[in-house]
């Protein structure tokens, strides 16, 4: 068990070990940021670094340091970490590279990383191959480069595996107060989940942002999400490093529908962690969460003095899943009193410029727009560039926004349609007043949607995947039998070895029948499926035309309302990905799918079905009979139950199509790949 990270991340004594510009930068950054603890440089020959007395070795230090920046080569790093651990130091940042991340170029890297872990013992280490961290709350920086941040009283914490991304995030000019920024490097010992829990435990941290390349320990990540919810502190993430792990060697349509990154999407959604696609939206979401906390709903009102901006807000919000509730009678009455008769009242609102510069009137109008049905009211205002224009006329917007927020107690934001038209001094003024300064309208509405994400009702631990092994394709009839043992409804069927056997089996079963060639993954593409066969001779002829080692004669399922696909793919990085989609031969073209992680609750599965574009058909479209939803849910649960019972073996399952009728849901085809 690793020692508590608190000493490392909130140190009173810092040791900087090494020479050159890197270590000098660490010392000078601490001095510049007003760190009021002690800094002990270690250098074998220098008497001082940046005016601070040095010590010739770790053993000569006056005590065990809370935090150590180890800025020496990789071999020396191992010895120094061993010495620090032995003296009960709080923890170390391992700056050196050339460990496991370099194993493709240097085969000794993996062994050196193992030696480093042994040397550290239970002393926390960050890295190797990382820049370290900045604690903007206490002015403690184990950081060997420039940064753009400043001391704060509270703010968000950021954790990233990329030191360069970390530097860039400190340079943002959007007003986001940073409490911590921590780089995890190789995560050789201390992963993002451990680091993040320690940061969230600081009461001065309001929210957590993660830049993730790989999650690693899924159980620890689940624990982090649970811990954050218990503290009431939201997490948002950018997940990069999209890989083909979930699709490697798969043969079903399920993997194609799920895509390379469905597992990550499903994992973050399951844990209630909003996923952002870009750094600007990531920053704006964290800014919103820092000021307001999570939003209860994704309802927004916008106010601007331009019809063009009002239309832009409506169109942008519609694409992002943000809704603009219509004005109620109270809002209309108060707005009419503030704006007069010449303004058309709506949400989004174009309030024109009749009351521009009239701060009391603007305050009344902005206050009138807020309502309990609105999660946040956003004033759209692009501030003139101060180097060429005078921004004084826009002071009225700031004053009115602050006045409306104080009067109503509601959440307010001010959004510039272009990011560069929200000056940082204005952003800081608004934040101090509890108003969110949004840099960019798209980013603002993206943040509103992300801040309203709620954790779904799945609290059971996800099913962890074992490493992949040699795959075996199970014959369709056997696959169906295995799944049927867990509750999946399947058609009556007979396996046949020859075309003559097919004719006899078809006669016994009764017509119409379906005929399939066995041993073929994608039967339709291979011409190995014939439907609605109405005679024994047609059945025999169809079998003779199929290049298959065996055949399956099945009863033809009639009266379909819709066809679905239900599949599971083992994703080594995220768990078992359950995909529910519009099925049939056009499933990959339709791309109408939702992915969850096993086990998914009935509530989550129902919501997934409702989110499909084909959902109206399942409910009975234009007077047609609806599908039996309970039967569909039982079929999906049967696939999950088989997966749970055979997790060590399952690599891939696909039921396609699941024929959904008014009375049942029957698996017309099933593919199963297992390790045995």
XYZ file of C-alpha atoms in Angstrom:
676
model
C 0.000 0.000 0.000
C 1.371 3.399 -0.997
C 1.679 6.044 1.686
C -0.799 8.900 1.725
C -0.282 11.349 -1.143
C -1.127 14.383 0.989
C 2.480 15.053 2.022
C 3.637 14.979 -1.579
C 0.885 17.178 -3.025
C 0.634 19.638 -0.112
C 4.240 19.844 1.079
C 5.902 22.032 3.666
C 9.426 20.947 2.698
C 10.610 20.458 -0.879
C 13.862 18.896 -2.056
C 15.186 19.596 -5.542
C 17.783 17.046 -6.624
C 19.985 17.663 -9.638
C 21.666 20.480 -11.465
C 21.047 22.585 -14.515
C 18.147 24.707 -15.634
C 15.451 22.181 -14.664
C 16.141 22.238 -10.956
C 16.884 25.963 -10.919
C 13.462 26.501 -12.488
C 11.740 24.519 -9.720
C 13.400 26.632 -7.023
C 12.659 29.932 -8.731
C 9.038 28.996 -9.420
C 8.501 28.275 -5.712
C 10.066 31.609 -4.836
C 7.974 33.460 -7.381
C 4.736 31.832 -6.201
C 5.416 32.690 -2.579
C 5.828 29.166 -1.208
C 6.329 29.704 2.514
C 7.785 26.290 3.278
C 11.417 25.267 3.007
C 13.278 24.350 -0.195
C 16.382 22.146 0.110
C 18.406 21.832 -3.114
C 20.725 18.823 -3.395
C 23.857 19.169 -5.537
C 27.241 17.469 -5.076
C 29.389 20.556 -5.711
C 27.363 23.789 -5.909
C 27.139 25.874 -2.749
C 23.847 27.480 -3.676
C 21.215 27.485 -6.404
C 19.177 30.654 -7.001
C 20.350 32.016 -3.664
C 19.303 28.912 -1.705
C 21.900 26.886 0.219
C 22.464 23.388 -1.176
C 23.210 20.022 0.426
C 25.742 17.607 -1.083
C 23.504 14.514 -0.844
C 20.069 13.320 0.222
C 21.636 11.919 3.368
C 22.778 15.412 4.390
C 19.285 16.903 4.399
C 18.054 18.263 7.746
C 15.025 15.939 7.647
C 12.818 13.775 5.497
C 11.324 16.061 2.807
C 7.620 16.039 2.045
C 8.134 16.314 -1.705
C 11.195 15.700 -3.876
C 11.848 16.665 -7.472
C 14.332 14.129 -8.832
C 15.873 15.767 -11.883
C 18.735 13.371 -12.678
C 19.264 10.591 -15.236
C 17.247 7.394 -15.026
C 19.935 5.256 -13.389
C 20.689 7.822 -10.692
C 16.925 8.326 -10.189
C 16.569 4.743 -8.939
C 19.283 5.137 -6.297
C 17.961 8.499 -5.101
C 14.379 7.222 -4.864
C 15.638 4.293 -2.783
C 17.371 6.696 -0.388
C 14.293 8.941 -0.112
C 12.033 5.998 0.613
C 14.382 4.681 3.284
C 14.302 8.021 5.114
C 10.468 8.115 5.038
C 10.173 10.996 2.570
C 6.654 12.002 1.531
C 7.025 11.281 -2.175
C 8.911 12.084 -5.351
C 8.453 13.364 -8.871
C 10.562 11.263 -11.264
C 11.386 13.604 -14.122
C 13.679 11.266 -16.087
C 12.497 9.376 -19.149
C 13.804 6.153 -20.669
C 11.685 3.749 -18.652
C 8.739 1.653 -19.855
C 7.588 4.314 -22.322
C 10.845 3.791 -24.260
C 10.791 -0.012 -24.337
C 10.300 -0.089 -28.105
C 13.624 1.697 -28.553
C 15.400 0.407 -25.445
C 14.682 -3.084 -24.146
C 16.093 -2.221 -20.708
C 13.340 0.331 -20.046
C 10.876 -2.169 -18.565
C 13.477 -3.608 -16.208
C 14.527 -0.138 -15.065
C 10.918 0.762 -14.305
C 10.571 -2.421 -12.233
C 13.732 -1.430 -10.337
C 12.307 2.039 -9.735
C 9.134 0.589 -8.238
C 11.149 -1.681 -5.980
C 13.286 1.262 -4.866
C 10.223 3.394 -4.059
C 8.550 0.738 -1.935
C 5.491 2.361 -0.368
C 6.677 5.932 -1.017
C 4.452 7.634 -3.633
C 6.091 8.557 -6.907
C 4.718 10.470 -9.881
C 5.962 9.333 -13.257
C 8.546 8.510 -14.349
C 8.690 10.664 -17.459
C 6.576 13.505 -16.085
C 6.888 17.178 -15.191
C 5.424 16.845 -11.706
C 2.760 19.120 -10.288
C 1.750 22.655 -9.404
C -0.201 23.409 -6.245
C -1.611 26.892 -6.858
C -3.349 26.912 -3.497
C -0.145 26.788 -1.461
C 2.390 27.981 -4.033
C 4.217 24.625 -4.046
C 5.631 23.794 -7.479
C 7.622 20.727 -8.397
C 7.623 21.915 -11.973
C 10.726 22.349 -14.168
C 9.327 24.757 -16.745
C 7.299 27.906 -17.211
C 3.595 27.978 -16.405
C 0.856 30.562 -16.778
C -1.076 30.187 -13.540
C -1.361 32.206 -10.350
C -2.178 31.635 -6.684
C -5.862 31.019 -5.931
C -8.020 30.399 -2.879
C -10.034 27.650 -4.568
C -10.334 26.143 -7.997
C -10.428 23.022 -10.120
C -7.842 20.263 -10.175
C -6.461 18.891 -13.445
C -4.721 15.554 -13.939
C -3.107 14.614 -17.234
C -0.725 12.026 -18.596
C 0.776 14.609 -20.948
C 3.194 17.180 -19.549
C 2.859 19.346 -22.646
C -0.938 19.393 -22.369
C -0.450 20.375 -18.721
C 1.745 23.348 -19.665
C -0.794 24.473 -22.262
C -3.642 24.290 -19.761
C -1.781 26.571 -17.364
C -1.482 29.131 -20.156
C -5.262 29.471 -20.719
C -6.561 33.045 -20.590
C -10.191 32.117 -19.928
C -10.325 32.915 -16.230
C -10.466 29.288 -15.068
C -9.005 29.164 -11.526
C -6.596 26.239 -11.244
C -6.062 24.725 -7.810
C -3.753 21.914 -8.926
C -2.304 20.560 -12.105
C -0.659 17.147 -11.873
C 1.069 15.056 -14.524
C 1.023 11.284 -14.120
C 3.596 10.262 -16.719
C 3.949 6.484 -16.987
C 1.703 5.880 -13.955
C 4.273 3.261 -12.949
C 3.051 3.252 -9.372
C 0.568 6.039 -8.731
C -2.247 6.237 -11.259
C -4.694 8.961 -12.165
C -7.351 7.500 -9.860
C -5.137 7.664 -6.757
C -3.902 11.151 -7.614
C -7.422 12.379 -8.291
C -8.845 11.056 -5.024
C -6.139 12.866 -3.079
C -6.903 16.122 -4.915
C -10.657 15.838 -4.405
C -10.092 15.414 -0.681
C -8.801 18.996 -0.538
C -11.868 21.086 0.411
C -10.540 23.934 -1.718
C -10.945 21.851 -4.900
C -14.344 22.343 -6.546
C -14.200 20.002 -9.552
C -11.831 17.616 -11.328
C -10.735 17.546 -14.961
C -9.014 14.480 -16.404
C -7.018 14.239 -19.620
C -6.807 10.471 -20.079
C -4.751 8.403 -22.481
C -5.398 5.087 -20.741
C -7.321 4.211 -17.591
C -5.500 1.085 -16.448
C -7.093 0.075 -13.148
C -10.846 -0.005 -13.816
C -11.766 -0.795 -10.205
C -9.754 2.172 -8.943
C -11.435 4.394 -11.548
C -14.873 3.213 -10.424
C -13.835 3.966 -6.858
C -12.763 7.472 -7.854
C -16.175 8.183 -9.394
C -17.940 6.887 -6.285
C -15.699 8.995 -4.039
C -16.341 12.121 -6.130
C -20.113 11.615 -5.958
C -19.921 11.202 -2.193
C -18.065 14.522 -1.984
C -20.452 16.208 -4.416
C -17.588 17.141 -6.738
C -18.102 16.585 -10.476
C -15.552 15.067 -12.863
C -15.176 15.826 -16.569
C -12.769 14.144 -18.945
C -11.101 14.206 -22.295
C -10.342 10.618 -23.305
C -7.786 10.304 -26.096
C -5.763 7.399 -27.446
C -8.605 5.805 -29.377
C -7.502 2.253 -30.066
C -8.754 -0.784 -31.949
C -8.609 -3.059 -28.901
C -12.331 -3.741 -28.857
C -12.346 -4.587 -32.567
C -9.197 -6.675 -32.768
C -9.983 -9.960 -34.503
C -13.749 -9.521 -34.063
C -16.059 -10.888 -36.727
C -19.491 -9.501 -35.796
C -21.333 -6.349 -36.798
C -21.429 -5.480 -33.096
C -17.808 -4.389 -32.997
C -18.239 -2.240 -36.092
C -21.273 -0.547 -34.572
C -19.581 -0.041 -31.229
C -16.548 1.516 -32.886
C -13.095 1.848 -31.440
C -14.120 3.981 -28.506
C -17.536 2.781 -27.411
C -16.103 1.198 -24.281
C -14.657 4.481 -23.082
C -17.916 6.290 -23.852
C -19.936 3.673 -22.004
C -17.591 3.647 -18.997
C -17.576 7.424 -18.540
C -21.339 7.679 -19.056
C -21.940 4.873 -16.551
C -19.869 6.682 -13.935
C -21.531 10.060 -14.558
C -18.347 11.605 -15.956
C -19.007 14.081 -18.760
C -16.789 13.484 -21.780
C -15.633 16.485 -23.793
C -14.107 16.324 -27.247
C -11.781 19.327 -27.102
C -9.789 21.418 -24.653
C -11.829 24.666 -25.018
C -15.083 22.890 -24.108
C -13.236 21.038 -21.336
C -12.088 24.339 -19.803
C -15.482 26.023 -20.143
C -17.256 23.069 -18.520
C -14.850 23.098 -15.590
C -15.349 26.845 -15.241
C -19.115 26.408 -15.109
C -18.839 23.589 -12.555
C -16.449 25.618 -10.406
C -18.951 28.472 -10.150
C -22.356 26.763 -10.169
C -21.674 23.106 -9.492
C -23.612 20.531 -11.555
C -26.737 21.808 -13.282
C -30.004 20.078 -12.430
C -31.132 20.104 -16.055
C -29.934 21.202 -19.493
C -32.404 24.077 -19.816
C -31.043 27.452 -20.846
C -32.264 30.963 -21.512
C -30.178 33.347 -23.613
C -30.485 37.108 -23.921
C -28.794 39.195 -26.600
C -29.368 42.431 -28.390
C -29.231 40.765 -31.789
C -31.681 38.511 -33.603
C -28.721 36.857 -35.313
C -27.209 35.875 -31.981
C -30.560 34.621 -30.704
C -30.964 32.388 -33.758
C -27.374 31.204 -33.490
C -27.922 30.244 -29.854
C -31.092 28.319 -30.710
C -29.486 26.387 -33.562
C -26.301 25.658 -31.613
C -28.177 24.511 -28.538
C -30.470 22.251 -30.542
C -27.489 20.377 -31.971
C -25.978 19.955 -28.495
C -29.070 18.711 -26.680
C -29.695 21.960 -24.808
C -33.313 23.082 -24.578
C -34.783 26.592 -24.436
C -38.068 26.439 -22.482
C -40.760 28.842 -23.717
C -41.447 31.869 -21.570
C -44.148 31.552 -18.949
C -46.674 34.244 -18.104
C -44.606 35.628 -15.222
C -41.527 35.998 -17.425
C -43.510 37.649 -20.193
C -45.142 40.110 -17.791
C -41.830 41.118 -16.183
C -40.003 41.326 -19.509
C -42.715 43.474 -21.051
C -42.482 45.860 -18.099
C -38.707 46.124 -18.545
C -38.500 46.219 -22.363
C -41.653 47.980 -23.507
C -44.038 47.025 -26.323
C -41.665 46.887 -29.308
C -39.708 43.766 -28.373
C -40.933 40.309 -29.418
C -40.680 38.100 -26.339
C -39.206 34.629 -26.726
C -36.431 32.343 -25.512
C -33.796 32.928 -26.888
C -34.530 36.620 -26.446
C -33.421 39.508 -28.659
C -33.912 42.473 -26.335
C -32.705 44.980 -28.965
C -30.791 48.063 -27.796
C -33.604 50.259 -26.550
C -32.399 49.966 -22.956
C -28.630 49.843 -23.681
C -26.670 51.780 -21.040
C -29.756 51.894 -18.778
C -28.359 49.596 -16.100
C -31.532 49.475 -13.935
C -33.666 48.559 -16.964
C -31.129 46.005 -18.183
C -30.984 44.514 -14.694
C -34.785 44.196 -14.619
C -34.802 42.515 -18.030
C -32.006 40.095 -17.175
C -33.648 39.254 -13.848
C -37.019 38.702 -15.497
C -35.577 35.980 -17.729
C -34.460 33.745 -14.843
C -36.876 31.054 -13.711
C -36.920 27.765 -11.810
C -37.368 25.958 -15.130
C -34.101 27.498 -16.360
C -30.817 25.941 -15.193
C -28.773 28.976 -16.261
C -29.468 32.291 -17.958
C -26.768 33.383 -20.408
C -26.250 36.936 -21.598
C -24.533 37.035 -24.993
C -22.020 39.872 -25.180
C -18.879 40.176 -27.295
C -16.538 42.732 -25.767
C -14.617 45.047 -28.139
C -10.874 44.517 -28.461
C -9.331 47.067 -26.095
C -6.286 47.825 -28.248
C -8.404 49.404 -30.986
C -11.772 50.151 -29.380
C -13.289 51.442 -26.172
C -15.066 48.750 -24.109
C -16.605 51.230 -21.655
C -20.106 50.914 -23.136
C -20.071 47.233 -22.195
C -19.671 47.993 -18.497
C -23.458 48.240 -18.377
C -23.741 44.555 -19.355
C -21.372 43.533 -16.555
C -23.148 45.676 -13.980
C -26.604 44.484 -15.024
C -25.556 40.839 -15.035
C -24.147 41.155 -11.518
C -27.260 43.007 -10.373
C -29.612 40.381 -11.832
C -27.655 37.520 -10.249
C -27.757 39.211 -6.838
C -31.446 40.011 -7.148
C -32.587 36.533 -8.221
C -29.984 34.178 -6.727
C -30.142 32.265 -10.021
C -27.251 30.959 -12.112
C -26.033 33.430 -14.738
C -23.382 33.403 -17.423
C -22.048 35.907 -19.904
C -20.966 34.352 -23.215
C -18.913 35.845 -26.005
C -19.744 34.223 -29.343
C -16.032 34.370 -30.232
C -13.648 33.107 -27.509
C -11.203 35.990 -27.909
C -13.957 38.541 -27.238
C -14.181 37.642 -23.539
C -11.199 39.537 -22.028
C -9.560 37.810 -19.081
C -10.015 40.826 -16.748
C -13.747 40.775 -17.512
C -13.817 37.029 -16.888
C -12.144 37.481 -13.503
C -14.625 40.221 -12.529
C -17.560 38.004 -13.434
C -16.165 34.979 -11.593
C -15.693 37.083 -8.470
C -19.420 37.887 -8.694
C -20.399 34.231 -9.173
C -21.186 34.610 -12.885
C -19.759 32.237 -15.485
C -17.723 33.997 -18.201
C -17.991 31.767 -21.264
C -15.395 32.058 -24.021
C -17.364 30.988 -27.093
C -21.076 30.333 -27.548
C -20.655 26.758 -28.758
C -18.351 26.019 -25.840
C -20.855 27.634 -23.443
C -23.779 25.494 -24.559
C -21.576 22.390 -24.704
C -20.625 23.088 -21.091
C -24.276 23.477 -20.084
C -25.126 20.090 -21.576
C -22.085 18.451 -19.958
C -22.725 20.010 -16.539
C -26.232 18.530 -16.519
C -25.080 14.918 -17.001
C -26.325 12.649 -14.249
C -24.968 9.242 -13.336
C -27.216 6.453 -14.691
C -28.785 3.946 -12.314
C -26.013 1.342 -12.632
C -24.185 0.986 -9.341
C -22.973 -2.603 -9.688
C -19.251 -3.002 -10.422
C -18.558 -3.499 -14.113
C -17.581 -6.962 -15.289
C -13.808 -6.973 -15.667
C -12.325 -8.578 -18.783
C -9.597 -11.202 -18.767
C -6.820 -10.944 -21.356
C -7.819 -12.198 -24.778
C -7.010 -15.762 -25.756
C -7.298 -17.927 -28.852
C -10.804 -17.594 -30.244
C -13.161 -20.335 -31.376
C -16.268 -19.628 -33.472
C -19.155 -21.635 -32.011
C -21.607 -23.103 -34.591
C -24.849 -21.135 -34.755
C -27.061 -23.941 -33.457
C -24.776 -24.516 -30.474
C -24.532 -20.777 -29.853
C -28.298 -20.471 -29.754
C -28.617 -23.463 -27.446
C -26.109 -21.968 -25.013
C -27.893 -18.613 -25.010
C -31.316 -20.252 -24.736
C -30.206 -21.896 -21.507
C -30.064 -18.365 -20.062
C -33.496 -17.352 -21.299
C -33.070 -16.279 -24.933
C -36.000 -17.303 -27.147
C -34.850 -19.134 -30.295
C -36.691 -20.658 -33.274
C -37.262 -24.384 -33.669
C -34.323 -25.709 -35.672
C -32.694 -28.840 -37.113
C -29.040 -29.263 -38.094
C -28.446 -31.066 -41.371
C -25.341 -32.486 -43.031
C -26.559 -32.602 -46.633
C -29.019 -31.047 -49.058
C -31.158 -34.198 -48.953
C -31.343 -33.977 -45.183
C -32.422 -30.345 -45.549
C -35.406 -31.336 -47.691
C -36.566 -33.936 -45.176
C -36.113 -31.612 -42.188
C -38.055 -28.877 -43.961
C -40.979 -31.234 -44.591
C -41.091 -32.244 -40.943
C -40.907 -28.652 -39.700
C -43.537 -27.195 -41.998
C -43.331 -24.157 -44.245
C -42.221 -21.456 -44.567
C -38.710 -22.115 -43.286
C -35.360 -20.340 -43.189
C -32.187 -22.088 -44.390
C -28.670 -21.129 -43.329
C -25.224 -22.417 -44.138
C -23.214 -23.177 -40.984
C -19.628 -22.194 -40.219
C -19.939 -18.741 -41.824
C -19.824 -15.578 -39.729
C -21.467 -13.137 -42.156
C -24.004 -15.426 -43.804
C -25.936 -12.799 -45.754
C -22.811 -11.449 -47.446
C -21.767 -15.015 -48.349
C -25.169 -15.907 -49.794
C -25.665 -18.475 -47.028
C -29.155 -17.383 -45.935
C -32.450 -18.082 -47.695
C -35.760 -16.990 -46.195
C -39.411 -17.829 -46.794
C -38.730 -21.175 -48.447
C -42.082 -22.813 -49.170
C -41.255 -26.338 -50.406
C -38.860 -29.214 -49.831
C -37.488 -28.970 -53.367
C -36.755 -25.263 -52.999
C -35.031 -26.011 -49.692
C -32.855 -28.703 -51.282
C -31.988 -26.485 -54.245
C -31.034 -23.642 -51.900
C -28.772 -25.938 -49.880
C -27.031 -27.193 -53.005
C -26.258 -23.601 -53.915
C -24.501 -22.846 -50.611
C -20.798 -23.544 -50.093
C -21.208 -24.673 -46.489
C -20.147 -27.789 -44.548
C -23.558 -28.058 -42.875
C -26.966 -26.489 -42.734
C -29.531 -25.191 -40.265
C -33.235 -25.480 -41.028
C -35.334 -23.118 -38.899
C -38.936 -22.118 -38.534
C -39.607 -18.779 -40.184
C -40.534 -16.096 -37.619
C -43.398 -13.995 -38.958
C -45.079 -10.768 -37.903
C -41.966 -8.718 -37.139
C -42.498 -5.177 -35.903
C -38.763 -4.454 -35.999
C -35.386 -6.149 -35.954
C -32.733 -5.381 -33.347
C -29.112 -6.302 -32.811
C -27.925 -7.239 -29.333
C -24.217 -7.847 -28.952
C -21.359 -8.011 -26.480
C -17.666 -7.453 -27.208
C -14.886 -7.996 -24.682
C -12.909 -4.741 -24.548
C -9.657 -5.302 -22.610
C -9.470 -1.600 -21.703
C -13.006 -0.997 -20.439
C -14.946 -4.204 -19.802
C -17.670 -5.992 -21.756
C -19.406 -3.580 -24.123
C -23.120 -4.290 -24.618
C -24.425 -2.834 -27.882
C -28.127 -2.478 -28.683
C -28.907 -1.392 -32.230
C -31.317 -1.391 -35.101
C -30.647 -4.816 -36.596
C -30.981 -6.761 -39.803
C -28.890 -6.667 -42.952
C -28.621 -2.853 -42.987
C -27.465 -2.483 -39.384
C -24.044 -1.041 -40.203
C -25.511 1.411 -42.695
C -28.163 2.644 -40.258
C -25.618 3.065 -37.432
C -28.430 3.388 -34.913
C -26.874 2.031 -31.741
C -26.279 2.624 -28.033
C -23.485 1.012 -26.004
C -23.478 0.177 -22.286
C -21.234 -1.864 -20.029
C -22.133 -5.246 -18.551
C -23.914 -5.516 -16.197
C -26.415 -2.890 -17.317
C -29.566 -2.433 -15.260
C -33.043 -2.804 -16.716
C -33.498 0.952 -16.377
C -30.348 1.636 -18.403
C -31.364 -0.850 -21.076
C -34.839 0.690 -21.325
C -33.290 4.118 -21.696
C -30.940 2.791 -24.382
C -33.886 1.388 -26.324
C -35.686 4.721 -26.020
C -32.610 6.530 -27.359
C -32.537 4.535 -30.603
C -33.857 6.274 -33.689
C -35.934 3.151 -34.313
C -37.668 3.576 -30.923
C -40.921 4.998 -32.411
C -41.272 1.799 -34.460
C -40.879 -0.303 -31.313
C -43.610 1.757 -29.639
C -45.992 1.395 -32.592
C -45.410 3.916 -35.381
C -48.398 5.562 -37.089
C -50.935 3.169 -35.636
C -48.939 -0.013 -36.209
C -48.739 -2.634 -33.483
C -45.937 -2.061 -30.966
C -43.258 -4.605 -30.136
C -43.409 -6.394 -26.803
C -40.832 -4.385 -24.859
C -40.778 -6.800 -21.920
C -39.753 -9.603 -24.264
C -36.982 -7.450 -25.739
C -35.699 -6.659 -22.257
C -35.709 -10.375 -21.377
C -33.709 -11.166 -24.510
C -31.115 -8.520 -23.725
C -30.898 -9.746 -20.142
C -30.366 -13.306 -21.389
C -27.344 -12.159 -23.393
C -26.018 -10.362 -20.311
C -26.648 -13.380 -18.092
C -24.698 -15.624 -20.448
C -21.840 -13.128 -20.446
C -21.793 -12.896 -16.660
C -21.840 -16.678 -16.284
C -19.091 -17.226 -18.862
C -16.948 -14.112 -18.500
C -13.682 -16.062 -18.644
C -14.606 -17.479 -22.038
C -16.733 -14.911 -23.882
C -15.019 -12.795 -26.505
C -17.954 -11.838 -28.670
C -21.709 -12.365 -28.890
C -24.102 -11.112 -31.505
C -27.804 -11.733 -31.838
C -28.840 -10.256 -35.185
C -31.602 -10.085 -35.936
C -33.578 -10.252 -32.740
C -37.013 -10.347 -34.352
C -39.390 -8.251 -32.289
C -43.072 -9.094 -32.675
C -46.160 -7.859 -30.818
C -45.884 -10.916 -28.554
C -42.243 -11.986 -28.416
C -38.572 -11.329 -29.197
C -36.817 -14.240 -30.896
C -33.166 -14.636 -31.896
C -33.232 -15.507 -35.586
C -29.424 -15.609 -35.746
C -26.647 -15.739 -33.174
C -22.874 -15.544 -33.359
C -20.687 -16.616 -30.445
C -16.915 -16.506 -30.169
C -15.284 -17.945 -27.077
C -11.869 -18.995 -25.889
C -13.038 -22.598 -25.960
